[in-house]
Structures are given as structure tokens and as C-alpha cells.
Amino acid sequence: MKYYLFIDESGDHGLTHVNPDFPVFLLCGVLMSEQAYEQLKGSFNHIKKQFWNNKTAIFHSRDIRKCEKEFVVLFDSALKRSFYEQLNLCIAKSDYSVINAAIRKDQFIKKYGRLSNDVYEISLSFIIERSIFCLDSLSIDDIKLEVLIEKRGKKEDRQLAEHFQKLLARGTGYVDATRLKNYGMAISFKSKRENINGLQLADLIAYPVARFVLDPNRANPAYDLIQPKIYRRGGKLYGLKIFP
């Protein structure tokens, strides 16, 4: 059986400058079976066809919130309400698990300095590790896992691919290399223009989770929708790692 791990981010991974209004970097992983992904694609494409009469619209959290680009049509309040109702229903009903890793950059810099390890790589290690925990709990033989990440740039993608290969060779603190290799893990980098619906779902989830990390007491209906999908293990929330 094949599984996908779609990964996208919210916030800036750099440590040189920290936005005081958004001092967090969050990497969001959406883990789902190939069958569940086919159903998600069908649902997303149905919404795109209904509101834009095509399947080429790309769901992007910021553009939707700001009603920019093709989402300018959402200035129509009735259309916006209908769009959110259908999108929220799809997000709530689809079958997937969410695994997030958040770096509180202000706290991270105080503890480790600005020249510490790349926060994207740290976050990816957490997500890979806990995705393996999640897959192990399914007790399904011969699962193959493909990791899909949105492209950031040639240099950044090369560095991340190298880090991924190190993970496969060495494992993590809690998952040894053999367990990783048993899942036949492969990584690929995709452009936003490729219109990968799984990456769009990860993008839609990342921002409300990052907002929750920044202020868990703030009203956050998008997070409330996603919260039941966050991976739990033995009743403990394992799908949201906040570091340090």
C-alpha cells in the first residue's frame, strides 16, 4: 500500500530577522493513503470546477484569506460563504492525519543562537519521525511512503534532499535507519504550478496551526476544524511538536 506525506510551511525559516508579530516557523505534514488522496483530489477538483469552472485554481491560504488572485471572487459574501462551507466539509470529511513541527524562533534563538541548525531540517526530522510512529500503528504490511515537498529554490531543495538522505542513513533519535528504509521512503520536490492538491491541503492547514501555536487562547475556528485530524498516540497529542 502506498502512502503520501505532503509537506508545506507557514512562516519564514530564517533566523536572521524575526517578525515580532509572527515569530514562528511551522512545517505541516499531511499523511494519507493513496486511496484517500484520490478521494481528496476528486473533492478539491469538484470545488474548483464549481467556483472557477476549471481544475487549475490553486488553493493557497494567504490568497484565500486576502481574496487575491483568482480568489477575488470571494469578495461576494454569499459566494464566499458557500465556498468555505464546501471547503471546510471536504477538509473535515477527508481521511488523513496531520503532523506538525513548530519552531518558536524567538525562544530558539535565545537557547541556540542564530547560527544553529536549519529550523526546516529540524522540523522535517520531527515530522518524518512521528509519521513513522503513525504508520507503525496501522499494522499494515509493505507500506511505501512518498514525501512530497513544495519547491523553495535549487540550493534549499538540494540541502533538504541531502538532509533527507542523512536521515535515511542514520535514522533519528527515536527511529533507526532500518525502520525508515522498511517504508521505501522517497522524496520529491514539486512546484506550486504543478497543482498538487495534497500540498494545497498542507498549506491550508499550516497557517491556522501556526496561529494556534502563537496564541492557543485566540478564537481559531480553522484550527478547531483541523484539530481532530492531528495525530494522537495513546491519548497524547503527537502530531504537534513545539520546539524548543
Short mmCIF file of C-alpha atoms in Angstrom, two decimals:
data_model
loop_
_atom_site.label_atom_id
_atom_site.label_comp_id
_atom_site.label_asym_id
_atom_site.label_seq_id
_atom_site.Cartn_x
_atom_site.Cartn_y
_atom_site.Cartn_z
CA MET A 1 0.00 0.00 0.00
CA LYS A 2 1.23 3.48 -0.81
CA TYR A 3 1.05 6.50 1.48
CA TYR A 4 1.87 10.12 0.81
CA LEU A 5 3.31 12.70 3.19
CA PHE A 6 2.59 16.18 1.83
CA ILE A 7 4.66 18.92 3.48
CA ASP A 8 4.25 22.69 3.40
CA GLU A 9 5.22 25.54 5.70
CA SER A 10 3.93 28.65 7.39
CA GLY A 11 6.26 31.44 8.38
CA ASP A 12 9.87 32.20 7.47
CA HIS A 13 12.50 29.59 8.30
CA GLY A 14 15.32 32.16 8.50
CA LEU A 15 16.80 33.23 11.84
CA THR A 16 18.42 36.49 10.76
CA HIS A 17 15.24 38.53 11.12
CA VAL A 18 12.28 37.52 13.26
CA ASN A 19 8.88 39.07 12.67
CA PRO A 20 7.66 40.04 16.17
CA ASP A 21 4.08 39.56 15.02
CA PHE A 22 4.74 36.03 13.71
CA PRO A 23 7.86 34.62 15.44
CA VAL A 24 7.14 31.03 14.46
CA PHE A 25 8.10 28.64 11.71
CA LEU A 26 5.76 25.70 11.24
CA LEU A 27 6.14 22.70 8.99
CA CYS A 28 2.92 20.82 8.34
CA GLY A 29 2.79 17.22 7.17
CA VAL A 30 -0.40 15.60 5.86
CA LEU A 31 -0.20 11.80 5.85
CA MET A 32 -2.72 9.90 3.77
CA SER A 33 -3.17 6.71 1.80
CA GLU A 34 -3.18 6.70 -1.98
CA GLN A 35 -6.88 5.82 -1.96
CA ALA A 36 -7.74 8.67 0.41
CA TYR A 37 -5.73 11.05 -1.74
CA GLU A 38 -7.66 10.13 -4.85
CA GLN A 39 -10.86 10.97 -3.00
CA LEU A 40 -9.42 14.29 -1.79
CA LYS A 41 -8.37 15.20 -5.34
CA GLY A 42 -11.87 14.48 -6.56
CA SER A 43 -13.40 16.67 -3.84
CA PHE A 44 -10.96 19.57 -4.36
CA ASN A 45 -11.39 19.43 -8.13
CA HIS A 46 -15.17 19.40 -7.76
CA ILE A 47 -14.98 22.64 -5.74
CA LYS A 48 -12.60 24.22 -8.24
CA LYS A 49 -14.85 23.23 -11.12
CA GLN A 50 -17.92 24.62 -9.38
CA PHE A 51 -16.45 28.02 -8.47
CA TRP A 52 -13.93 28.60 -11.29
CA ASN A 53 -15.20 26.23 -13.99
CA ASN A 54 -11.78 24.56 -14.17
CA LYS A 55 -9.41 22.43 -12.12
CA THR A 56 -6.43 24.79 -12.39
CA ALA A 57 -7.20 27.04 -9.40
CA ILE A 58 -4.57 26.57 -6.70
CA PHE A 59 -5.77 26.74 -3.10
CA HIS A 60 -3.34 28.99 -1.25
CA SER A 61 -4.10 30.03 2.31
CA ARG A 62 -2.89 33.62 2.04
CA ASP A 63 -4.64 34.27 -1.30
CA ILE A 64 -7.90 32.91 0.08
CA ARG A 65 -7.68 34.97 3.29
CA LYS A 66 -6.85 38.15 1.35
CA CYS A 67 -9.27 37.42 -1.54
CA GLU A 68 -6.41 37.86 -4.00
CA LYS A 69 -5.68 36.41 -7.46
CA GLU A 70 -8.47 34.04 -8.52
CA PHE A 71 -9.99 34.34 -5.04
CA VAL A 72 -11.03 37.93 -5.68
CA VAL A 73 -14.44 36.42 -6.41
CA LEU A 74 -14.75 35.78 -2.67
CA PHE A 75 -15.49 39.46 -2.11
CA ASP A 76 -19.02 38.29 -2.93
CA SER A 77 -20.14 37.36 0.60
CA ALA A 78 -22.68 34.74 -0.49
CA LEU A 79 -20.14 33.06 -2.77
CA LYS A 80 -17.52 33.21 -0.02
CA ARG A 81 -19.85 31.57 2.48
CA SER A 82 -20.70 28.76 0.06
CA PHE A 83 -17.02 28.24 -0.82
CA TYR A 84 -15.96 27.97 2.82
CA GLU A 85 -18.81 25.62 3.65
CA GLN A 86 -17.78 23.21 0.90
CA LEU A 87 -14.05 23.51 1.53
CA ASN A 88 -14.49 23.02 5.29
CA LEU A 89 -16.69 19.97 4.70
CA CYS A 90 -14.03 18.45 2.44
CA ILE A 91 -11.26 19.12 4.97
CA ALA A 92 -13.33 17.66 7.81
CA LYS A 93 -14.53 14.55 5.97
CA SER A 94 -11.33 13.51 4.15
CA ASP A 95 -9.23 10.73 5.67
CA TYR A 96 -5.74 11.86 6.72
CA SER A 97 -3.52 12.54 9.72
CA VAL A 98 -1.78 15.84 10.42
CA ILE A 99 1.72 16.01 11.89
CA ASN A 100 3.19 19.45 12.62
CA ALA A 101 6.51 20.71 13.89
CA ALA A 102 6.69 24.30 15.10
CA ILE A 103 9.78 26.31 15.98
CA ARG A 104 9.26 29.30 18.26
CA LYS A 105 12.08 31.27 16.65
CA ASP A 106 12.41 33.89 19.38
CA GLN A 107 12.87 31.18 22.03
CA PHE A 108 15.03 29.08 19.72
CA ILE A 109 17.48 31.94 19.14
CA LYS A 110 17.76 32.64 22.87
CA LYS A 111 18.63 29.00 23.52
CA TYR A 112 20.71 28.04 20.48
CA GLY A 113 21.70 31.29 18.75
CA ARG A 114 21.15 32.48 15.21
CA LEU A 115 23.81 30.21 13.72
CA SER A 116 22.24 26.99 14.94
CA ASN A 117 20.94 24.16 12.77
CA ASP A 118 18.46 24.88 9.98
CA VAL A 119 14.98 25.03 11.50
CA TYR A 120 13.45 23.49 8.36
CA GLU A 121 15.68 20.44 8.73
CA ILE A 122 14.89 20.13 12.44
CA SER A 123 11.17 20.33 11.70
CA LEU A 124 11.39 17.78 8.89
CA SER A 125 13.16 15.32 11.21
CA PHE A 126 10.34 15.61 13.75
CA ILE A 127 7.66 15.09 11.08
CA ILE A 128 9.39 12.08 9.50
CA GLU A 129 9.88 10.51 12.91
CA ARG A 130 6.28 10.88 14.02
CA SER A 131 4.95 9.84 10.61
CA ILE A 132 6.75 6.53 11.15
CA PHE A 133 5.08 6.20 14.56
CA CYS A 134 1.73 6.78 12.88
CA LEU A 135 2.37 4.27 10.07
CA ASP A 136 3.64 1.66 12.53
CA SER A 137 0.36 1.92 14.44
CA LEU A 138 -1.61 0.93 11.31
CA SER A 139 -0.13 -2.59 11.36
CA ILE A 140 -0.23 -2.79 7.56
CA ASP A 141 2.43 -4.81 5.74
CA ASP A 142 4.52 -3.38 2.92
CA ILE A 143 3.67 0.33 3.11
CA LYS A 144 5.67 2.58 0.80
CA LEU A 145 5.92 6.24 1.72
CA GLU A 146 6.49 9.09 -0.72
CA VAL A 147 7.33 12.50 0.76
CA LEU A 148 6.30 15.49 -1.38
CA ILE A 149 7.58 18.98 -0.55
CA GLU A 150 6.92 22.25 -2.32
CA LYS A 151 9.99 23.63 -4.07
CA ARG A 152 11.73 26.60 -2.43
CA GLY A 153 14.87 27.05 -4.57
CA LYS A 154 17.64 24.91 -6.04
CA LYS A 155 20.05 25.48 -3.15
CA GLU A 156 17.43 24.97 -0.44
CA ASP A 157 15.99 21.87 -2.13
CA ARG A 158 19.45 20.35 -2.56
CA GLN A 159 20.29 20.91 1.10
CA LEU A 160 17.00 19.41 2.22
CA ALA A 161 17.45 16.40 -0.06
CA GLU A 162 20.89 15.86 1.49
CA HIS A 163 19.41 16.08 4.98
CA PHE A 164 16.75 13.55 3.99
CA GLN A 165 19.41 11.13 2.79
CA LYS A 166 21.24 11.53 6.12
CA LEU A 167 18.01 10.66 7.93
CA LEU A 168 17.67 7.50 5.84
CA ALA A 169 21.29 6.56 6.54
CA ARG A 170 21.36 7.38 10.27
CA GLY A 171 17.78 7.44 11.48
CA THR A 172 16.56 9.82 14.18
CA GLY A 173 16.79 9.77 17.95
CA TYR A 174 13.72 7.52 18.20
CA VAL A 175 13.55 5.79 14.80
CA ASP A 176 16.53 3.87 13.49
CA ALA A 177 17.56 3.79 9.83
CA THR A 178 16.20 0.27 9.32
CA ARG A 179 12.66 1.33 10.23
CA LEU A 180 12.88 4.25 7.79
CA LYS A 181 14.18 2.06 4.99
CA ASN A 182 11.41 -0.50 5.55
CA TYR A 183 8.97 2.09 4.23
CA GLY A 184 10.91 2.56 0.99
CA MET A 185 10.87 6.29 1.60
CA ALA A 186 11.45 8.62 -1.34
CA ILE A 187 11.35 12.41 -1.53
CA SER A 188 10.32 14.67 -4.40
CA PHE A 189 10.05 18.43 -4.77
CA LYS A 190 7.05 19.87 -6.57
CA SER A 191 6.38 23.32 -7.99
CA LYS A 192 3.22 25.14 -6.92
CA ARG A 193 2.36 25.32 -10.63
CA GLU A 194 2.02 21.53 -10.70
CA ASN A 195 -1.23 21.96 -8.78
CA ILE A 196 -0.67 19.15 -6.25
CA ASN A 197 -3.86 19.02 -4.21
CA GLY A 198 -2.17 17.30 -1.27
CA LEU A 199 0.32 20.15 -0.94
CA GLN A 200 -2.56 22.61 -1.11
CA LEU A 201 -4.24 20.83 1.80
CA ALA A 202 -1.00 21.06 3.81
CA ASP A 203 -0.83 24.78 3.00
CA LEU A 204 -4.42 25.36 4.15
CA ILE A 205 -3.73 23.55 7.44
CA ALA A 206 -0.34 25.09 8.26
CA TYR A 207 -1.43 28.68 8.90
CA PRO A 208 -4.21 28.03 11.47
CA VAL A 209 -1.96 25.61 13.34
CA ALA A 210 0.81 28.23 13.43
CA ARG A 211 -1.72 30.73 14.75
CA PHE A 212 -2.68 28.26 17.47
CA VAL A 213 0.97 27.86 18.47
CA LEU A 214 1.32 31.63 18.77
CA ASP A 215 -1.86 32.12 20.80
CA PRO A 216 -3.80 29.00 21.82
CA ASN A 217 -6.44 31.12 23.57
CA ARG A 218 -7.33 33.15 20.50
CA ALA A 219 -10.50 32.23 18.59
CA ASN A 220 -9.37 30.00 15.73
CA PRO A 221 -12.26 28.18 14.01
CA ALA A 222 -9.99 26.86 11.24
CA TYR A 223 -7.80 25.14 13.84
CA ASP A 224 -10.90 23.77 15.59
CA LEU A 225 -11.84 22.13 12.28
CA ILE A 226 -8.39 20.59 11.86
CA GLN A 227 -7.73 19.64 15.47
CA PRO A 228 -9.42 16.19 15.32
CA LYS A 229 -7.08 15.25 12.44
CA ILE A 230 -3.89 15.88 14.42
CA TYR A 231 -2.15 12.59 15.17
CA ARG A 232 -2.55 11.20 18.67
CA ARG A 233 -0.82 8.25 20.28
CA GLY A 234 -2.13 6.69 23.47
CA GLY A 235 -4.32 9.72 24.03
CA LYS A 236 -1.33 12.07 23.81
CA LEU A 237 -1.01 14.73 21.11
CA TYR A 238 1.90 13.52 18.98
CA GLY A 239 1.07 15.47 15.84
CA LEU A 240 2.08 18.89 17.17
CA LYS A 241 5.69 19.22 18.28
CA ILE A 242 6.58 22.70 19.56
CA PHE A 243 10.31 23.37 19.89
CA PRO A 244 12.22 24.32 21.97
#
